[in-house]
Short mmCIF file of C-alpha atoms in Angstrom, two decimals:
data_model
loop_
_atom_site.label_atom_id
_atom_site.label_comp_id
_atom_site.label_asym_id
_atom_site.label_seq_id
_atom_site.Cartn_x
_atom_site.Cartn_y
_atom_site.Cartn_z
CA MET A 1 -6.21 22.40 -25.93
CA ASN A 2 -7.55 18.92 -25.20
CA VAL A 3 -5.24 15.87 -24.73
CA MET A 4 -8.23 13.51 -25.21
CA SER A 5 -8.33 14.73 -28.88
CA MET A 6 -4.67 14.07 -29.36
CA GLN A 7 -4.19 12.31 -32.69
CA ARG A 8 -3.74 8.39 -32.31
CA HIS A 9 -0.86 6.72 -34.10
CA THR A 10 -1.01 2.87 -34.84
CA ARG A 11 2.38 2.01 -36.14
CA LYS A 12 3.68 -0.86 -34.30
CA MET A 13 6.79 -0.60 -32.22
CA PRO A 14 9.00 -3.42 -30.39
CA HIS A 15 7.88 -4.08 -26.90
CA SER A 16 11.32 -4.87 -25.52
CA LEU A 17 14.89 -3.79 -26.02
CA PRO A 18 17.32 -5.73 -28.19
CA GLU A 19 19.31 -8.08 -26.04
CA GLY A 20 22.81 -7.62 -27.26
CA ARG A 21 24.28 -5.32 -24.62
CA ALA A 22 27.86 -3.87 -23.52
CA PRO A 23 29.13 -2.54 -20.33
CA LEU A 24 30.07 -5.36 -17.92
CA ARG A 25 30.78 -3.77 -14.43
CA ARG A 26 28.47 -2.63 -11.55
CA PRO A 27 25.77 -0.24 -12.77
CA GLY A 28 26.75 3.32 -12.47
CA ALA A 29 30.44 2.70 -12.11
CA GLY A 30 33.21 4.14 -14.16
CA LEU A 31 31.37 6.10 -16.66
CA PRO A 32 31.57 9.57 -18.01
CA TYR A 33 28.92 12.00 -17.06
CA LEU A 34 28.10 10.36 -13.79
CA ASP A 35 29.91 13.09 -11.74
CA ALA A 36 27.49 15.12 -9.72
CA VAL A 37 26.45 17.72 -12.16
CA SER A 38 27.20 21.37 -11.13
CA ALA A 39 24.36 24.10 -11.09
CA THR A 40 25.91 25.68 -14.25
CA ASP A 41 26.02 22.49 -16.43
CA SER A 42 24.20 22.93 -19.76
CA MET A 43 21.08 21.06 -20.80
CA GLU A 44 23.32 19.02 -23.16
CA HIS A 45 25.71 17.86 -20.48
CA GLU A 46 23.01 17.03 -18.19
CA ASN A 47 21.37 15.01 -21.00
CA GLN A 48 24.66 13.15 -21.55
CA ARG A 49 24.90 12.35 -17.96
CA LEU A 50 21.48 10.99 -17.51
CA SER A 51 21.92 9.01 -20.78
CA ALA A 52 25.00 7.45 -19.75
CA TYR A 53 23.63 6.34 -16.48
CA GLU A 54 20.28 4.99 -18.03
CA HIS A 55 22.23 3.05 -20.59
CA GLN A 56 24.73 1.62 -18.09
CA VAL A 57 22.13 0.33 -15.63
CA LYS A 58 19.73 -1.17 -18.29
CA HIS A 59 22.42 -2.72 -20.28
CA THR A 60 23.55 -4.44 -17.15
CA PHE A 61 20.26 -6.04 -16.58
CA ASP A 62 19.77 -6.78 -20.38
CA ARG A 63 23.05 -8.78 -20.48
CA ILE A 64 21.47 -11.47 -18.41
CA ILE A 65 19.38 -13.33 -21.01
CA PRO A 66 22.14 -13.40 -23.72
CA CYS A 67 24.58 -14.68 -21.04
CA VAL A 68 21.98 -17.52 -19.92
CA ARG A 69 21.31 -18.58 -23.49
CA LYS A 70 24.95 -19.13 -24.08
CA LEU A 71 25.16 -21.15 -20.97
CA ALA A 72 22.16 -23.31 -21.86
CA ALA A 73 23.93 -24.19 -25.15
CA ILE A 74 26.96 -25.77 -23.34
CA GLN A 75 25.22 -27.13 -20.15
CA TYR A 76 26.31 -30.79 -20.95
CA GLU A 77 30.06 -29.94 -21.58
CA GLU A 78 32.34 -31.63 -19.13
CA ASP A 79 33.80 -28.45 -17.80
CA PHE A 80 30.37 -26.51 -17.76
CA VAL A 81 30.56 -25.46 -14.10
CA PRO A 82 33.83 -23.51 -14.24
CA LEU A 83 33.20 -22.23 -17.74
CA ALA A 84 29.73 -21.01 -16.77
CA SER A 85 31.04 -19.59 -13.52
CA GLU A 86 33.70 -17.71 -15.45
CA ARG A 87 31.16 -16.25 -18.01
CA ILE A 88 28.85 -15.16 -15.05
CA ILE A 89 31.83 -13.22 -13.44
CA ASP A 90 33.31 -11.86 -16.60
CA GLU A 91 30.01 -10.82 -18.31
CA LEU A 92 27.77 -9.88 -15.27
CA ASP A 93 30.18 -9.15 -12.45
CA LEU A 94 28.21 -11.46 -10.12
CA THR A 95 29.11 -14.39 -7.91
CA PRO A 96 27.93 -17.54 -9.68
CA PRO A 97 25.09 -19.65 -8.24
CA THR A 98 27.28 -22.64 -8.15
CA ASP A 99 24.54 -25.06 -6.85
CA VAL A 100 22.27 -24.38 -9.90
CA LEU A 101 25.19 -24.85 -12.30
CA GLN A 102 26.22 -28.18 -10.79
CA LYS A 103 22.84 -29.70 -11.37
CA ALA A 104 22.65 -29.12 -14.97
CA TRP A 105 24.48 -32.43 -15.98
CA THR A 106 21.90 -34.48 -14.17
CA ARG A 107 18.95 -32.47 -15.18
CA GLN A 108 18.32 -29.69 -17.60
CA LEU A 109 19.68 -26.43 -16.69
CA ASP A 110 17.08 -24.48 -14.43
CA VAL A 111 16.85 -21.40 -16.71
CA LYS A 112 13.89 -19.96 -14.74
CA GLN A 113 15.86 -20.04 -11.47
CA LEU A 114 19.04 -18.79 -12.93
CA VAL A 115 17.54 -15.78 -14.67
CA SER A 116 15.63 -14.89 -11.54
CA HIS A 117 18.84 -15.21 -9.54
CA LEU A 118 20.96 -13.17 -11.72
CA THR A 119 18.22 -10.50 -12.10
CA LEU A 120 17.70 -10.19 -8.45
CA ALA A 121 21.44 -10.20 -7.59
CA THR A 122 21.96 -7.57 -10.28
CA TYR A 123 19.37 -5.38 -8.53
CA TYR A 124 21.15 -5.96 -5.23
CA ARG A 125 24.49 -4.78 -6.73
CA PHE A 126 22.79 -1.82 -8.14
CA VAL A 127 21.05 -0.58 -5.22
CA SER A 128 24.18 -1.14 -3.12
CA GLY A 129 26.26 0.88 -5.31
CA VAL A 130 23.81 3.74 -5.64
CA GLN A 131 24.04 4.36 -2.07
CA HIS A 132 27.59 5.47 -2.42
CA VAL A 133 27.62 7.17 -5.86
CA ASN A 134 24.23 8.84 -5.92
CA PRO A 135 24.54 9.25 -9.65
CA LEU A 136 21.41 11.15 -10.08
CA ALA A 137 22.01 13.77 -7.56
CA HIS A 138 20.29 17.02 -8.39
CA PRO A 139 22.46 20.09 -8.20
CA GLN A 140 19.70 22.52 -7.10
CA CYS A 141 17.79 21.06 -4.10
CA ALA A 142 17.92 24.03 -2.19
CA ASP A 143 17.03 26.25 -4.93
CA PHE A 144 14.10 24.15 -5.87
CA VAL A 145 12.76 24.17 -2.26
CA SER A 146 12.96 27.96 -2.37
CA PHE A 147 11.40 28.28 -5.64
CA LEU A 148 8.42 25.96 -4.59
CA ALA A 149 7.98 28.16 -1.72
CA ASP A 150 7.91 31.18 -3.79
CA CYS A 151 5.23 29.47 -5.82
CA GLY A 152 3.21 28.97 -2.59
CA TYR A 153 3.98 25.45 -1.62
CA HIS A 154 5.99 23.78 0.99
CA ARG A 155 5.93 20.19 -0.10
CA MET A 156 5.56 18.57 -3.54
CA ASP A 157 4.14 14.91 -3.41
CA ILE A 158 3.78 12.95 -6.63
CA THR A 159 1.85 9.86 -7.30
CA PRO A 160 2.39 8.44 -10.60
CA CYS A 161 0.84 5.14 -11.88
CA ALA A 162 3.13 2.04 -10.90
CA ASP A 163 3.75 1.39 -14.51
CA GLY A 164 7.46 1.18 -15.08
CA ARG A 165 7.11 3.69 -18.05
CA LEU A 166 6.58 6.48 -15.25
CA ALA A 167 9.33 5.39 -12.86
CA HIS A 168 11.38 8.42 -14.19
CA VAL A 169 8.72 10.99 -13.93
CA ILE A 170 10.70 12.95 -11.28
CA ARG A 171 14.34 13.06 -12.22
CA TYR A 172 13.92 12.82 -16.04
CA VAL A 173 10.45 13.74 -17.31
CA LEU A 174 10.01 16.71 -15.01
CA ARG A 175 13.71 17.39 -14.15
CA LEU A 176 13.03 17.66 -10.47
CA PRO A 177 15.19 16.65 -7.47
CA ALA A 178 14.17 13.32 -6.25
CA GLU A 179 15.80 14.20 -2.90
CA VAL A 180 13.02 16.66 -2.03
CA VAL A 181 10.14 15.57 -4.07
CA ARG A 182 8.08 12.62 -2.54
CA ARG A 183 6.97 9.80 -4.87
CA LYS A 184 4.61 6.93 -4.01
CA ALA A 185 3.27 4.92 -7.06
CA TYR A 186 0.13 2.91 -7.32
CA ALA A 187 -1.46 1.19 -10.18
CA GLY A 188 -3.50 3.44 -12.09
CA ALA A 189 -2.25 6.15 -9.61
CA ALA A 190 -4.94 5.10 -7.10
CA PHE A 191 -3.25 6.40 -4.07
CA ALA A 192 -4.50 5.71 -0.64
CA VAL A 193 -6.17 8.83 0.72
CA ASP A 194 -5.79 7.77 4.30
CA ASP A 195 -2.04 7.23 3.77
CA ASN A 196 -1.75 10.62 2.20
CA VAL A 197 -3.61 12.64 4.84
CA ALA A 198 -1.30 11.03 7.34
CA LYS A 199 1.65 12.25 5.28
CA TRP A 200 0.04 15.67 5.19
CA ALA A 201 -0.50 15.81 8.98
CA GLU A 202 3.17 14.62 9.53
CA VAL A 203 4.36 17.33 7.28
CA GLU A 204 2.22 19.99 8.69
CA LEU A 205 3.25 19.33 12.18
CA LYS A 206 6.91 19.59 11.31
CA ARG A 207 6.13 22.80 9.26
CA GLN A 208 4.20 24.49 12.27
CA GLN A 209 7.12 23.67 14.53
CA SER A 210 9.98 25.09 12.20
CA ALA A 211 8.17 27.84 10.27
CA PRO A 212 4.87 28.67 11.91
CA GLY A 213 2.58 31.22 10.33
CA THR A 214 3.87 30.62 6.72
CA ASN A 215 0.92 30.64 4.39
CA THR A 216 1.96 27.87 1.95
CA LYS A 217 0.26 24.72 0.70
CA TYR A 218 0.90 21.06 0.27
CA LEU A 219 1.00 20.31 -3.44
CA LYS A 220 -0.40 16.88 -4.52
CA VAL A 221 0.29 15.81 -8.15
CA VAL A 222 -1.16 12.90 -9.77
CA ALA A 223 0.58 11.53 -13.00
CA TYR A 224 -1.61 9.31 -15.29
CA HIS A 225 -0.40 8.24 -18.60
CA PHE A 226 -1.24 7.73 -22.09
CA SER A 227 0.53 6.62 -25.32
CA SER A 228 0.53 8.52 -28.59
CA ILE A 229 1.77 5.24 -30.19
CA ASP A 230 -0.66 2.23 -30.24
CA GLY A 231 -2.78 4.00 -27.47
CA GLU A 232 -5.58 1.53 -27.48
CA ARG A 233 -3.14 -1.04 -26.19
CA GLU A 234 -0.30 0.85 -24.57
CA GLY A 235 -2.21 3.17 -22.20
CA CYS A 236 -2.78 2.57 -18.56
CA ALA A 237 -3.48 -1.07 -17.86
CA ALA A 238 -5.48 -0.23 -14.61
CA HIS A 239 -7.87 1.84 -16.57
CA GLY A 240 -8.23 -0.33 -19.62
CA SER A 241 -6.09 2.00 -21.77
CA ASP A 242 -8.94 4.65 -21.37
CA ASP A 243 -7.19 7.99 -21.35
CA ARG A 244 -10.29 9.74 -20.14
CA LYS A 245 -10.96 7.35 -17.35
CA ALA A 246 -7.38 7.66 -16.34
CA ALA A 247 -7.58 11.24 -16.22
CA GLU A 248 -11.03 11.49 -14.49
CA PHE A 249 -9.79 9.07 -11.73
CA GLY A 250 -6.67 11.12 -10.98
CA ARG A 251 -8.86 14.44 -10.81
CA ASP A 252 -11.30 12.60 -8.58
CA ALA A 253 -8.54 11.25 -6.32
CA LEU A 254 -7.01 14.71 -5.87
CA LEU A 255 -10.50 16.22 -4.89
CA GLY A 256 -10.90 13.38 -2.52
CA PHE A 257 -7.67 14.05 -0.74
CA LYS A 258 -8.38 17.81 -0.57
CA ASN A 259 -11.81 17.22 0.91
CA ALA A 260 -10.49 14.75 3.41
CA VAL A 261 -7.95 17.40 4.88
CA ALA A 262 -10.62 19.97 4.69
CA GLN A 263 -13.20 18.00 6.48
CA GLY A 264 -10.78 16.20 8.97
CA PHE A 265 -8.82 19.22 9.94
CA SER A 266 -10.85 22.22 8.95
CA ARG A 267 -8.40 23.35 6.47
CA PRO A 268 -10.16 23.60 3.11
CA ASP A 269 -7.14 25.52 1.58
CA ALA A 270 -4.38 23.47 2.96
CA VAL A 271 -4.02 21.20 -0.17
CA GLU A 272 -3.80 21.90 -3.81
CA GLY A 273 -3.78 19.47 -6.57
CA LEU A 274 -2.22 19.33 -10.09
CA LEU A 275 -3.01 16.75 -12.72
CA ILE A 276 -0.36 15.61 -15.13
CA GLY A 277 -0.66 13.44 -18.17
CA ILE A 278 2.45 11.83 -19.51
CA ASP A 279 2.93 10.30 -23.16
CA THR A 280 4.83 7.18 -22.46
CA ALA A 281 5.92 6.98 -26.10
CA THR A 282 7.63 10.43 -26.03
CA ASP A 283 7.71 11.61 -22.35
CA SER A 284 5.84 14.84 -23.45
CA ILE A 285 3.26 16.04 -20.81
CA VAL A 286 -0.08 17.77 -20.52
CA LEU A 287 -1.01 19.55 -17.49
CA HIS A 288 -4.51 20.24 -16.12
CA THR A 289 -4.17 23.12 -13.58
CA PRO A 290 -6.71 23.89 -10.73
CA ASP A 291 -8.90 26.87 -10.49
CA LEU A 292 -8.79 29.27 -7.48
CA GLU A 293 -11.43 26.98 -5.78
CA GLY A 294 -9.22 23.81 -6.47
CA SER A 295 -11.39 22.34 -9.32
CA ILE A 296 -9.77 20.75 -12.25
CA ASP A 297 -11.14 20.59 -15.74
CA ILE A 298 -9.76 17.70 -17.76
CA ASP A 299 -10.99 19.10 -20.99
CA SER A 300 -8.67 22.22 -20.26
CA SER A 301 -4.99 21.46 -20.56
CA LEU A 302 -1.49 22.75 -21.64
CA GLN A 303 0.80 20.59 -23.62
CA SER A 304 4.57 21.02 -23.52
CA THR A 305 4.89 20.06 -27.17
CA ASP A 306 3.23 23.43 -27.93
CA CYS A 307 6.24 25.18 -26.36
CA VAL A 308 9.09 23.53 -28.24
CA GLY A 309 11.53 26.19 -29.23
CA MET A 310 9.91 28.83 -27.07
CA SER A 311 11.90 31.02 -24.73
CA SER A 312 11.14 31.15 -20.96
CA ASP A 313 9.12 34.42 -21.52
CA LYS A 314 6.95 32.89 -24.18
CA ILE A 315 6.35 29.77 -22.20
CA ARG A 316 5.11 31.92 -19.24
CA ALA A 317 2.99 33.85 -21.57
CA TYR A 318 1.50 30.67 -23.04
CA VAL A 319 0.69 29.51 -19.57
CA GLY A 320 -0.81 32.78 -18.63
CA SER A 321 -3.13 32.51 -21.56
CA TYR A 322 -4.31 28.83 -21.13
CA ALA A 323 -4.07 28.72 -17.27
CA SER A 324 -5.40 32.13 -16.37
CA HIS A 325 -7.98 30.50 -14.01
CA SER A 326 -4.93 29.26 -11.78
CA SER A 327 -3.03 31.11 -9.14
CA GLU A 328 -0.05 33.11 -10.25
CA GLY A 329 2.20 30.50 -8.10
CA MET A 330 0.61 27.58 -10.02
CA GLN A 331 1.08 29.36 -13.31
CA ARG A 332 4.74 30.03 -12.43
CA LEU A 333 5.17 26.41 -11.26
CA VAL A 334 3.78 25.02 -14.44
CA SER A 335 5.89 27.20 -16.65
CA GLN A 336 9.00 25.69 -15.05
CA LEU A 337 7.73 22.25 -15.38
CA ILE A 338 7.22 22.79 -19.10
CA GLU A 339 10.46 24.29 -19.44
CA ASN A 340 12.05 21.41 -17.61
CA ASN A 341 10.24 18.78 -19.85
CA LEU A 342 11.43 20.41 -23.05
CA ALA A 343 14.87 19.15 -21.93
CA GLN A 344 13.47 15.67 -21.72
CA LEU A 345 11.94 16.02 -25.16
CA ALA A 346 15.48 16.95 -26.39
CA TYR A 347 16.88 13.95 -24.53
CA VAL A 348 14.44 11.45 -26.15
CA LYS A 349 14.81 13.16 -29.61
CA THR A 350 18.79 12.61 -29.27
CA ASN A 351 18.78 9.12 -27.83
CA HIS A 352 15.61 7.69 -29.51
CA ASP A 353 14.72 9.85 -32.40
CA GLY A 354 11.68 11.45 -30.62
CA CYS A 355 9.91 8.02 -29.51
CA TYR A 356 11.11 5.29 -27.36
CA PRO A 357 11.69 1.99 -29.05
CA ASP A 358 10.00 0.22 -25.99
CA VAL A 359 6.61 1.88 -26.18
CA GLY A 360 5.12 -1.13 -24.18
CA HIS A 361 6.18 -2.63 -21.23
CA ALA A 362 9.69 -3.82 -20.73
CA GLU A 363 10.24 -3.86 -17.07
CA ARG A 364 13.00 -6.21 -15.56
CA PHE A 365 11.38 -6.88 -12.25
CA ILE A 366 8.68 -5.93 -9.76
CA GLY A 367 9.31 -4.12 -6.63
CA ILE A 368 6.78 -3.81 -3.63
CA GLY A 369 7.03 -2.59 -0.24
CA VAL A 370 8.29 0.79 0.94
CA GLY A 371 11.46 2.13 -0.64
CA PHE A 372 12.95 2.07 -4.10
CA ASP A 373 13.70 5.81 -4.22
CA GLU A 374 16.85 5.15 -6.17
CA ILE A 375 14.73 3.72 -9.18
CA GLN A 376 14.38 6.81 -11.33
CA LEU A 377 14.74 4.93 -14.62
CA ARG A 378 12.04 4.40 -17.27
CA ASN A 379 10.82 0.72 -17.65
CA LEU A 380 13.29 -0.80 -15.35
CA MET A 381 10.97 -1.80 -12.48
CA TYR A 382 7.11 -2.23 -11.91
CA PHE A 383 6.50 -0.74 -8.41
CA GLY A 384 3.76 -1.09 -5.91
CA TYR A 385 3.79 0.92 -2.87
CA LEU A 386 2.28 -1.15 -0.01
CA THR A 387 2.64 -2.26 3.47
CA THR A 388 0.37 -5.34 3.20
CA ILE A 389 -0.66 -7.65 0.23
CA GLU A 390 -4.17 -7.07 1.03
CA GLU A 391 -4.30 -3.26 0.60
CA GLY A 392 -1.90 -3.59 -2.33
CA ALA A 393 -3.42 -6.40 -4.09
CA PRO A 394 -4.72 -4.56 -7.23
CA ASP A 395 -1.06 -3.21 -7.80
CA VAL A 396 0.57 -6.83 -7.62
CA ASP A 397 -2.22 -8.17 -9.91
CA VAL A 398 -1.59 -5.69 -12.48
CA GLY A 399 2.22 -6.32 -12.14
CA LEU A 400 1.88 -10.19 -12.59
CA LYS A 401 -0.52 -9.56 -15.48
CA ILE A 402 2.21 -7.54 -17.30
CA PHE A 403 4.92 -10.09 -16.37
CA LYS A 404 2.76 -12.74 -17.70
CA GLY A 405 3.35 -11.35 -21.06
CA LEU A 406 6.97 -10.25 -20.33
CA ASN A 407 8.43 -13.41 -18.78
CA GLN A 408 6.07 -16.28 -18.28
CA SER A 409 5.19 -16.14 -22.03
CA ARG A 410 8.91 -16.87 -22.73
CA GLY A 411 9.07 -19.64 -19.97
CA LEU A 412 10.71 -17.44 -17.40
CA SER A 413 9.58 -16.46 -13.72
CA THR A 414 8.66 -13.14 -12.43
CA PRO A 415 11.45 -11.77 -10.10
CA ILE A 416 10.03 -9.67 -7.26
CA VAL A 417 11.99 -7.54 -4.77
CA ILE A 418 10.07 -7.13 -1.58
CA ARG A 419 11.67 -4.21 0.35
CA PHE A 420 10.82 -2.25 3.47
CA ASP A 421 13.10 0.77 4.39
CA TYR A 422 13.15 2.21 7.92
CA TYR A 423 14.97 4.89 9.99
CA GLY A 424 17.26 3.18 12.39
CA SER A 425 17.05 5.95 14.79
CA VAL A 426 13.40 4.98 15.48
CA ALA A 427 13.33 2.51 18.16
CA GLY A 428 12.05 -0.90 16.91
CA ALA A 429 11.91 0.35 13.36
CA ARG A 430 14.04 -2.40 11.98
CA GLU A 431 12.14 -5.23 13.61
CA ARG A 432 8.96 -3.85 12.21
CA ALA A 433 10.46 -3.64 8.58
CA VAL A 434 11.70 -7.21 8.72
CA ALA A 435 8.19 -8.42 10.19
CA ARG A 436 6.37 -6.49 7.28
CA ALA A 437 8.79 -8.04 4.61
CA GLY A 438 7.98 -11.55 6.14
CA ARG A 439 4.32 -10.98 6.17
CA VAL A 440 4.33 -9.73 2.54
CA ALA A 441 6.30 -12.84 1.41
CA ASP A 442 3.82 -15.16 3.13
CA ALA A 443 0.90 -13.27 1.74
CA LEU A 444 2.29 -13.52 -1.81
CA LYS A 445 2.46 -17.31 -1.29
CA SER A 446 -1.31 -17.34 -0.06
CA ARG A 447 -2.61 -15.20 -2.72
CA TYR A 448 -0.88 -16.72 -5.63
CA PRO A 449 -0.17 -20.52 -4.69
CA ASP A 450 -0.47 -21.61 -8.44
CA HIS A 451 2.43 -19.13 -9.33
CA PHE A 452 4.63 -20.39 -6.52
CA ALA A 453 3.79 -24.11 -7.41
CA ALA A 454 4.92 -23.52 -10.93
CA GLY A 455 8.03 -21.75 -9.91
CA ASP A 456 6.69 -18.53 -11.56
CA ILE A 457 7.48 -16.19 -8.80
CA HIS A 458 11.00 -15.77 -7.26
CA TYR A 459 11.43 -13.16 -4.58
CA LEU A 460 14.23 -11.33 -2.72
CA GLN A 461 13.47 -9.77 0.83
CA LEU A 462 15.44 -6.70 1.75
CA SER A 463 15.31 -3.74 4.23
CA ARG A 464 17.45 -0.61 4.53
CA ASP A 465 18.44 2.00 7.14
CA LEU A 466 17.77 5.22 5.63
CA ASP A 467 19.86 6.94 8.34
CA THR A 468 23.00 5.37 6.79
CA ARG A 469 24.46 4.74 3.38
CA ALA A 470 24.85 1.11 3.96
CA ALA A 471 23.77 -1.53 1.41
CA PRO A 472 20.35 -3.22 1.87
CA GLU A 473 20.02 -6.07 4.45
CA PHE A 474 19.34 -9.42 3.03
CA LEU A 475 16.43 -10.93 4.66
CA GLY A 476 15.75 -13.94 2.66
CA SER A 477 14.55 -15.43 -0.59
CA ASN A 478 12.52 -18.58 -2.02
CA LEU A 479 15.55 -19.14 -4.19
CA PRO A 480 17.89 -21.44 -2.42
CA SER A 481 20.83 -20.18 -4.42
CA LEU A 482 20.18 -16.60 -3.38
CA THR A 483 22.07 -16.13 0.00
CA GLU A 484 23.83 -13.23 1.84
CA ASP A 485 27.10 -14.77 0.90
CA ASN A 486 26.70 -14.71 -2.84
CA LEU A 487 25.29 -11.23 -2.78
CA SER A 488 28.13 -9.59 -0.92
#
C-alpha cells in the first residue's frame, strides 16, 4: 500500500476554531474524566477523559479573543478599568493587566499587547496546574517499557515535525505514555543528528551500567505529516506540502543517525528506525518499517485505516503480510501502534465526525527552547526544540511564517514562550538555563528586528526545575505588563 497514492480531497475546511467558548477556570481543573485512568478502563472512558481535557484547555485559550473584543467595545466607558478587570477575572480567571487597561482612555486600547499578555498568562497558569494534576498520566508506563523490551528495544525516541498538528502524537495519536517516550520536535522533523547521537550515548551508558549484556536497540521514530484534506496547502510547510519529500527526508535522517552511531561507536546494530506518516486531518497513520538491514522503503507502508474493525489477531496477521521484511519485534510493535491508533480514530470520529474542523494551522502560541513536555494537545502550540536561535532558526522562521497568517493578518502579535528546563540536582544547571533563555531572547531581537519594532512579537521567558513539581520560574518578558506578581 502506498501512502503517496492516497486519494486527495479538496473540500475546504475552516482554518480555526469557533471563538465562542465555555469553561472558565484553570485548564484541567474540576472536570469529569480527568482522574488518573486505571489500567482496566475502557477505550470509551479513556476517549472521554482525553476529550474533556482537550476541550477544557483549548476553550480556555479560545475565550481570550471574544473577551478582548468585548473590552474593546467599551474601552471609552468611564468605569472601563474596573469593568474590564472584572470580566478578565470572571471569564479568564487571570490577574488583569491594570496598566494596559488604564491607558485605554488616553489612547486606543492596545489590543495586540492585551491579547499577548492574556495568552502568555494563560499558558503560565496551564503549565503550573499540570505539574500538580498530571491529567494525561498513562496507566501502563511500566507495562509499556516491558513490552518495548520484549520487542527488542530499550528506548523509544520520537521526532515529530514542529507543526502544532502533531503535538499530540504520543499521548493521543499513538496512545503511548509521554512519561517514558522521548519527544523532540523540529520543523520538517529535521532533527539534529549530533544531538541524537549524544542522547543515544547517554542512554547507552546508563543502560550498560544498569543492565549490561542486554541485546536491545535504541528505537528512533520520525513522524512526518500530510493531509487528506486540501493536501496541496495543508501538508508540511517545511517541505512545501510535498508528502514524498517529507517522507524521503525522514527516511534519510533515520539512516544518517543509524550510520553516525555505527561509524562513531562501531555499533552498526545499535539503532533501528521507524518512519510514521500522520494524516493531520484525521489522525490516521501509515507506517514504513525497516528491513533486517535497517533500510526503509517509503513506497511500502501499512495503513491503520485498513485495520478498522479488525481484531488484534487480524491486525497482527495484516502486519505479518505487509511487513514480513521486518523483525518479529518490529512487527509486534507496529501491530500495537496500529491498534492504539484505532482508538484515536474512534476519538476523532466521536468528537469531530472523523475529520478535524481545523484542518489547517490553529496554534495559539509558539514555544521554543527545551521543555514543554506537558503540551500533548493538537494545534495548541508550534514548538521548536533548540538551545540557540542560530541552530533553531529554520524552526523559528517557519513558526513566524505560520503566525503571520494566524495572528499578524488579524492585527495581532505572535506570543512566544522561551523556556529552558533543567535538573536542580545538577550543579549550575539553573544558571545555565537562565543564561540560555536570555541569549535566545536577545538573539530573537537581533534576528527579527522589524517584528519587534512593529510590536509583532511578545515573549515570556521561563525555566523549570524538573526535580520538583514547582511552577515554572518567571525570568522576564518584553511585555511591561507581564510580571511575576501578576502571574502568581
